[in-house]
mmCIF file of C-alpha atoms in Angstrom:
data_model
loop_
_atom_site.group_PDB
_atom_site.id
_atom_site.type_symbol
_atom_site.label_atom_id
_atom_site.label_comp_id
_atom_site.label_asym_id
_atom_site.label_seq_id
_atom_site.Cartn_x
_atom_site.Cartn_y
_atom_site.Cartn_z
ATOM 1 C CA MET S 1 23.482 90.644 38.523
ATOM 2 C CA TYR S 2 20.710 92.915 39.311
ATOM 3 C CA ALA S 3 17.429 91.231 39.772
ATOM 4 C CA THR S 4 13.921 94.227 39.731
ATOM 5 C CA PRO S 5 11.689 93.405 42.526
ATOM 6 C CA ARG S 6 9.032 91.761 39.614
ATOM 7 C CA ALA S 7 11.300 89.374 38.966
ATOM 8 C CA ARG S 8 12.786 88.635 42.653
ATOM 9 C CA LEU S 9 8.431 88.883 43.301
ATOM 10 C CA ALA S 10 8.368 86.415 40.098
ATOM 11 C CA GLY S 11 10.800 84.376 41.060
ATOM 12 C CA ALA S 12 9.504 83.499 45.069
ATOM 13 C CA THR S 13 6.245 83.031 42.916
ATOM 14 C CA ALA S 14 7.649 79.767 40.970
ATOM 15 C CA ILE S 15 9.839 79.159 44.124
ATOM 16 C CA GLY S 16 6.172 79.462 45.643
ATOM 17 C CA VAL S 17 5.008 77.081 42.955
ATOM 18 C CA LEU S 18 7.566 74.303 42.891
ATOM 19 C CA ILE S 19 6.977 73.522 46.157
ATOM 20 C CA ALA S 20 3.528 73.250 46.610
ATOM 21 C CA ALA S 21 3.716 70.923 43.632
ATOM 22 C CA LEU S 22 5.586 68.019 45.723
ATOM 23 C CA PRO S 23 4.120 65.268 46.579
ATOM 24 C CA ALA S 24 2.719 65.015 49.779
ATOM 25 C CA THR S 25 4.571 62.428 50.838
ATOM 26 C CA VAL S 26 7.334 64.044 50.823
ATOM 27 C CA ALA S 27 6.053 65.009 54.000
ATOM 28 C CA HIS S 28 5.702 62.401 56.337
ATOM 29 C CA ALA S 29 9.054 60.464 54.324
ATOM 30 C CA ALA S 30 9.373 59.534 58.505
ATOM 31 C CA ASP S 31 5.912 56.890 57.670
ATOM 32 C CA ARG S 32 8.334 54.308 54.566
ATOM 33 C CA THR S 33 10.860 54.481 58.041
ATOM 34 C CA VAL S 34 10.524 50.749 59.424
ATOM 35 C CA ARG S 35 12.415 49.363 61.716
ATOM 36 C CA VAL S 36 14.252 46.441 60.905
ATOM 37 C CA SER S 37 16.054 45.242 63.776
ATOM 38 C CA VAL S 38 13.003 44.397 65.913
ATOM 39 C CA ALA S 39 11.643 40.913 68.760
ATOM 40 C CA THR S 40 9.831 38.742 66.794
ATOM 41 C CA ASP S 41 7.458 39.397 68.072
ATOM 42 C CA GLY S 42 7.280 43.243 65.995
ATOM 43 C CA THR S 43 8.491 44.604 69.019
ATOM 44 C CA GLN S 44 12.137 46.667 69.857
ATOM 45 C CA ALA S 45 15.099 44.423 69.945
ATOM 46 C CA THR S 46 16.789 44.446 73.852
ATOM 47 C CA SER S 47 20.576 45.197 72.472
ATOM 48 C CA ASP S 48 22.726 46.969 69.636
ATOM 49 C CA SER S 49 22.080 46.724 65.885
ATOM 50 C CA HIS S 50 25.219 47.788 63.786
ATOM 51 C CA GLN S 51 27.078 47.282 60.540
ATOM 52 C CA PRO S 52 23.945 47.436 58.281
ATOM 53 C CA SER S 53 24.477 46.278 54.451
ATOM 54 C CA ILE S 54 21.911 46.366 51.600
ATOM 55 C CA SER S 55 20.364 44.785 48.945
ATOM 56 C CA GLY S 56 20.508 46.522 45.362
ATOM 57 C CA ASP S 57 17.117 46.336 45.270
ATOM 58 C CA GLY S 58 16.728 47.314 48.440
ATOM 59 C CA ARG S 59 14.664 44.212 49.251
ATOM 60 C CA TYR S 60 17.690 42.777 52.691
ATOM 61 C CA VAL S 61 19.610 44.045 55.177
ATOM 62 C CA ALA S 62 22.101 42.667 56.537
ATOM 63 C CA TYR S 63 23.188 43.436 59.716
ATOM 64 C CA GLN S 64 25.242 42.412 63.674
ATOM 65 C CA SER S 65 23.054 42.423 66.660
ATOM 66 C CA THR S 66 23.884 41.297 70.177
ATOM 67 C CA ALA S 67 20.139 41.618 71.000
ATOM 68 C CA ASP S 68 18.742 37.600 71.820
ATOM 69 C CA ASP S 69 15.123 37.551 70.737
ATOM 70 C CA ILE S 70 15.598 38.380 67.496
ATOM 71 C CA VAL S 71 15.000 35.187 66.417
ATOM 72 C CA THR S 72 13.193 32.214 67.681
ATOM 73 C CA GLN S 73 16.843 29.917 67.515
ATOM 74 C CA PRO S 74 18.964 29.619 70.229
ATOM 75 C CA VAL S 75 22.016 32.368 69.161
ATOM 76 C CA SER S 76 26.041 32.947 71.004
ATOM 77 C CA ASP S 77 26.593 35.639 74.262
ATOM 78 C CA GLY S 78 28.481 38.073 71.563
ATOM 79 C CA ALA S 79 26.919 39.588 68.077
ATOM 80 C CA ASN S 80 25.344 36.989 65.748
ATOM 81 C CA VAL S 81 23.972 38.024 61.892
ATOM 82 C CA TYR S 82 20.998 38.477 60.254
ATOM 83 C CA LEU S 83 19.311 38.766 57.000
ATOM 84 C CA TYR S 84 16.076 41.089 57.305
ATOM 85 C CA ASP S 85 13.765 40.655 54.685
ATOM 86 C CA ARG S 86 11.780 43.114 53.575
ATOM 87 C CA GLN S 87 8.353 42.220 51.733
ATOM 88 C CA LEU S 88 8.214 38.790 53.704
ATOM 89 C CA GLY S 89 8.961 41.323 57.204
ATOM 90 C CA THR S 90 10.894 38.456 58.240
ATOM 91 C CA THR S 91 14.226 37.666 59.642
ATOM 92 C CA ARG S 92 16.520 35.057 59.585
ATOM 93 C CA LEU S 93 20.372 34.142 61.671
ATOM 94 C CA VAL S 94 23.033 33.492 59.598
ATOM 95 C CA SER S 95 25.566 33.088 61.646
ATOM 96 C CA THR S 96 25.136 29.672 63.188
ATOM 97 C CA PRO S 97 25.157 26.126 62.510
ATOM 98 C CA LYS S 98 23.471 24.324 59.014
ATOM 99 C CA THR S 99 21.419 22.363 61.959
ATOM 100 C CA GLY S 100 20.614 24.934 64.177
ATOM 101 C CA ALA S 101 21.812 24.155 67.208
ATOM 102 C CA PRO S 102 23.994 24.671 69.122
ATOM 103 C CA ALA S 103 24.212 28.898 69.437
ATOM 104 C CA ALA S 104 27.612 29.845 67.226
ATOM 105 C CA SER S 105 30.206 28.909 69.323
ATOM 106 C CA ALA S 106 31.886 33.227 69.447
ATOM 107 C CA ALA S 107 30.424 36.433 67.990
ATOM 108 C CA SER S 108 30.004 37.349 63.862
ATOM 109 C CA GLY S 109 29.681 40.683 62.186
ATOM 110 C CA SER S 110 30.637 42.332 59.506
ATOM 111 C CA ALA S 111 28.412 41.373 57.012
ATOM 112 C CA GLU S 112 27.276 42.172 53.776
ATOM 113 C CA VAL S 113 24.914 40.898 52.081
ATOM 114 C CA SER S 114 25.073 40.450 47.742
ATOM 115 C CA GLY S 115 23.206 43.039 45.703
ATOM 116 C CA ASP S 116 21.273 40.284 44.571
ATOM 117 C CA GLY S 117 20.135 39.318 48.220
ATOM 118 C CA ARG S 118 21.236 35.910 47.508
ATOM 119 C CA TYR S 119 24.507 36.160 49.725
ATOM 120 C CA VAL S 120 25.559 36.930 52.553
ATOM 121 C CA THR S 121 29.256 37.289 54.321
ATOM 122 C CA PHE S 122 30.609 37.801 57.076
ATOM 123 C CA THR S 123 33.314 36.863 59.575
ATOM 124 C CA SER S 124 33.423 35.566 63.007
ATOM 125 C CA ASN S 125 35.375 33.936 65.088
ATOM 126 C CA ALA S 126 32.541 31.169 66.097
ATOM 127 C CA ALA S 127 33.983 26.673 65.551
ATOM 128 C CA ASN S 128 31.163 25.578 65.412
ATOM 129 C CA LEU S 129 29.927 26.842 61.436
ATOM 130 C CA VAL S 130 31.744 24.257 59.194
ATOM 131 C CA PRO S 131 33.058 21.213 59.887
ATOM 132 C CA GLY S 132 38.242 21.477 60.587
ATOM 133 C CA ASP S 133 38.452 25.040 61.841
ATOM 134 C CA ALA S 134 40.059 24.447 64.929
ATOM 135 C CA ASN S 135 42.076 28.138 63.652
ATOM 136 C CA ALA S 136 40.704 29.556 67.340
ATOM 137 C CA THR S 137 41.048 32.648 65.148
ATOM 138 C CA THR S 138 38.743 35.437 63.225
ATOM 139 C CA ASP S 139 37.248 33.426 59.610
ATOM 140 C CA VAL S 140 34.898 35.119 56.653
ATOM 141 C CA PHE S 141 32.390 33.312 55.717
ATOM 142 C CA LEU S 142 30.117 32.981 53.311
ATOM 143 C CA TRP S 143 25.824 32.157 54.214
ATOM 144 C CA GLU S 144 23.680 31.324 50.874
ATOM 145 C CA ALA S 145 19.957 32.017 51.933
ATOM 146 C CA ALA S 146 18.084 29.121 49.776
ATOM 147 C CA THR S 147 20.078 26.609 51.874
ATOM 148 C CA GLY S 148 20.827 27.941 54.229
ATOM 149 C CA THR S 149 24.020 26.374 53.808
ATOM 150 C CA THR S 150 27.371 27.951 54.984
ATOM 151 C CA VAL S 151 31.315 28.049 53.072
ATOM 152 C CA PRO S 152 34.503 29.079 54.823
ATOM 153 C CA VAL S 153 35.888 31.555 52.487
ATOM 154 C CA SER S 154 38.985 32.185 54.692
ATOM 155 C CA ALA S 155 39.999 28.343 53.425
ATOM 156 C CA THR S 156 43.135 26.474 51.794
ATOM 157 C CA PRO S 157 42.511 24.277 48.664
ATOM 158 C CA ALA S 158 41.105 22.166 51.177
ATOM 159 C CA GLY S 159 37.840 23.718 52.533
ATOM 160 C CA VAL S 160 38.970 24.151 56.085
ATOM 161 C CA PRO S 161 40.001 28.254 57.365
ATOM 162 C CA GLY S 162 43.422 29.040 57.182
ATOM 163 C CA ASN S 163 46.795 29.658 60.172
ATOM 164 C CA GLY S 164 45.444 33.229 59.721
ATOM 165 C CA THR S 165 42.845 36.050 60.844
ATOM 166 C CA ALA S 166 40.632 36.929 57.741
ATOM 167 C CA LEU S 167 39.274 40.525 57.861
ATOM 168 C CA SER S 168 37.340 43.347 55.819
ATOM 169 C CA PRO S 169 34.859 40.688 53.493
ATOM 170 C CA ARG S 170 33.645 42.207 49.942
ATOM 171 C CA VAL S 171 30.971 40.464 48.374
ATOM 172 C CA SER S 172 30.364 41.000 44.646
ATOM 173 C CA ALA S 173 26.386 41.312 43.060
ATOM 174 C CA ASP S 174 25.733 37.845 42.058
ATOM 175 C CA GLY S 175 27.443 36.861 45.996
ATOM 176 C CA ARG S 176 30.081 34.368 43.183
ATOM 177 C CA TYR S 177 33.356 36.652 44.901
ATOM 178 C CA VAL S 178 34.905 37.305 47.561
ATOM 179 C CA THR S 179 38.223 39.690 48.852
ATOM 180 C CA PHE S 180 39.459 40.104 52.206
ATOM 181 C CA TRP S 181 42.631 40.178 53.696
ATOM 182 C CA SER S 182 44.542 38.649 55.399
ATOM 183 C CA ASN S 183 47.636 36.789 57.210
ATOM 184 C CA ALA S 184 47.133 33.083 56.974
ATOM 185 C CA LYS S 185 49.416 31.737 54.954
ATOM 186 C CA ASP S 186 48.092 28.569 53.401
ATOM 187 C CA LEU S 187 45.453 30.176 51.529
ATOM 188 C CA THR S 188 47.210 29.197 47.919
ATOM 189 C CA GLY S 189 47.958 25.868 47.417
ATOM 190 C CA TYR S 190 52.021 27.975 47.777
ATOM 191 C CA ASP S 191 53.968 30.920 49.856
ATOM 192 C CA ILE S 192 52.731 34.547 50.754
ATOM 193 C CA PRO S 193 56.002 35.879 52.578
ATOM 194 C CA TRP S 194 53.651 39.434 52.842
ATOM 195 C CA GLN S 195 52.728 39.407 56.783
ATOM 196 C CA LEU S 196 48.915 41.136 55.003
ATOM 197 C CA GLN S 197 47.110 39.916 52.133
ATOM 198 C CA VAL S 198 44.491 40.686 50.027
ATOM 199 C CA PHE S 199 42.652 37.590 48.964
ATOM 200 C CA ARG S 200 39.255 37.256 46.426
ATOM 201 C CA PHE S 201 38.045 34.023 46.682
ATOM 202 C CA ASP S 202 35.779 32.633 44.230
ATOM 203 C CA ARG S 203 32.277 30.443 45.177
ATOM 204 C CA LEU S 204 32.220 28.213 42.260
ATOM 205 C CA SER S 205 35.485 26.880 42.351
ATOM 206 C CA ARG S 206 35.966 26.822 45.770
ATOM 207 C CA THR S 207 39.607 28.640 45.539
ATOM 208 C CA ASN S 208 41.507 32.200 46.893
ATOM 209 C CA ILE S 209 44.174 34.146 44.758
ATOM 210 C CA LEU S 210 46.712 36.654 45.273
ATOM 211 C CA VAL S 211 45.235 40.119 45.066
ATOM 212 C CA ALA S 212 48.679 42.524 45.453
ATOM 213 C CA VAL S 213 51.364 40.477 43.249
ATOM 214 C CA PRO S 214 53.930 41.906 43.169
ATOM 215 C CA ARG S 215 55.188 42.450 39.559
ATOM 216 C CA HIS S 216 58.248 44.952 40.505
ATOM 217 C CA GLY S 217 59.916 43.742 42.929
ATOM 218 C CA THR S 218 59.606 41.053 46.113
ATOM 219 C CA ASP S 219 57.540 43.992 48.524
ATOM 220 C CA GLY S 220 54.265 43.071 48.338
ATOM 221 C CA GLY S 221 50.943 42.541 50.049
ATOM 222 C CA GLY S 222 48.181 44.666 51.424
ATOM 223 C CA GLU S 223 45.295 45.738 53.403
ATOM 224 C CA HIS S 224 41.221 46.859 52.488
ATOM 225 C CA SER S 225 39.777 45.688 49.686
ATOM 226 C CA ASP S 226 36.753 46.677 47.546
ATOM 227 C CA ILE S 227 35.372 44.742 44.446
ATOM 228 C CA SER S 228 33.560 45.569 41.660
ATOM 229 C CA ALA S 229 29.829 44.299 40.981
ATOM 230 C CA ASP S 230 30.645 41.535 38.436
ATOM 231 C CA GLY S 231 34.262 41.014 40.605
ATOM 232 C CA GLN S 232 36.490 40.936 37.905
ATOM 233 C CA PHE S 233 37.879 44.414 39.647
ATOM 234 C CA VAL S 234 39.556 44.958 42.869
ATOM 235 C CA ALA S 235 40.740 47.847 44.950
ATOM 236 C CA TYR S 236 42.972 47.763 47.566
ATOM 237 C CA ASP S 237 45.443 49.533 49.646
ATOM 238 C CA SER S 238 49.147 49.049 50.132
ATOM 239 C CA GLN S 239 52.287 49.837 51.309
ATOM 240 C CA GLY S 240 54.096 46.991 48.719
ATOM 241 C CA THR S 241 56.751 48.842 47.321
ATOM 242 C CA GLY S 242 56.385 46.136 44.069
ATOM 243 C CA LEU S 243 52.974 46.654 43.064
ATOM 244 C CA VAL S 244 53.168 49.325 40.288
ATOM 245 C CA ALA S 245 56.687 50.225 38.886
ATOM 246 C CA GLY S 246 57.919 53.656 40.102
ATOM 247 C CA ASP S 247 56.431 53.257 44.085
ATOM 248 C CA THR S 248 58.860 55.033 46.489
ATOM 249 C CA ASN S 249 57.269 57.100 48.745
ATOM 250 C CA GLY S 250 57.332 54.479 51.452
ATOM 251 C CA ARG S 251 52.935 55.097 52.081
ATOM 252 C CA PHE S 252 50.878 53.531 51.698
ATOM 253 C CA ASP S 253 48.567 53.512 48.395
ATOM 254 C CA ILE S 254 45.136 52.770 46.546
ATOM 255 C CA PHE S 255 45.710 50.775 43.861
ATOM 256 C CA ARG S 256 43.201 48.323 41.594
ATOM 257 C CA MET S 257 43.377 45.035 40.260
ATOM 258 C CA GLU S 258 41.460 43.789 36.986
ATOM 259 C CA ILE S 259 41.595 39.826 37.410
ATOM 260 C CA PRO S 260 41.285 37.900 34.260
ATOM 261 C CA ARG S 261 37.932 36.868 33.866
ATOM 262 C CA PRO S 262 37.386 32.641 33.672
ATOM 263 C CA ILE S 263 37.156 30.141 30.420
ATOM 264 C CA THR S 264 34.032 28.900 29.517
ATOM 265 C CA ARG S 265 34.132 26.104 27.262
#
């Protein structure tokens, strides 16, 4: 559409007014940026930090770092998981035995903070974060900020880490539910025939349930997952052909499972 010179001038003037009307703070957005991964004295940390996760209100940031000067507590020689509080300007070590000493015996990472900032889920190869961890592989854990308590997520019904590797945790908004995938065979109390499976952990009942269960044949299992804010829905990828009817493409597909809510009386 052709615009007259006058119309173009009017449009340009309007744009100029809009730009001039923008708050001055927009031009200084960089001033609102703070460095989260800093040493205890506020100076820059001595090593790399990665994989940030932020709470719903932006107050808390969980991340992993190989720096050894972010907290005064002992830390592992590898990566450690931290939780930064924007309001207080403090950082807490997440991946640590509750006593705080000795340090975690191996590296931790893949941190994700719950929407309310009260919980952090993460993976770790450390064998001393919880009692009974003798599987010598990566497990998923859940840390509670209020108590500093860590519980194993990829755990058997007896509450000890399972007999396989667990990865890629995702946490619901209130920290009650965590999804992850694992090749462990002893997390639910009955036989799991698939090599990889998606699980959902319930913090209140301390139990795991299978997510990628075939209902149209025997071929199930799954890998990377994500969980809804309320924990009722889980999305995941799978090459299993028995999860839905008519799946014959032999490819990885994306699925969503609705998990019935617990019955309360």
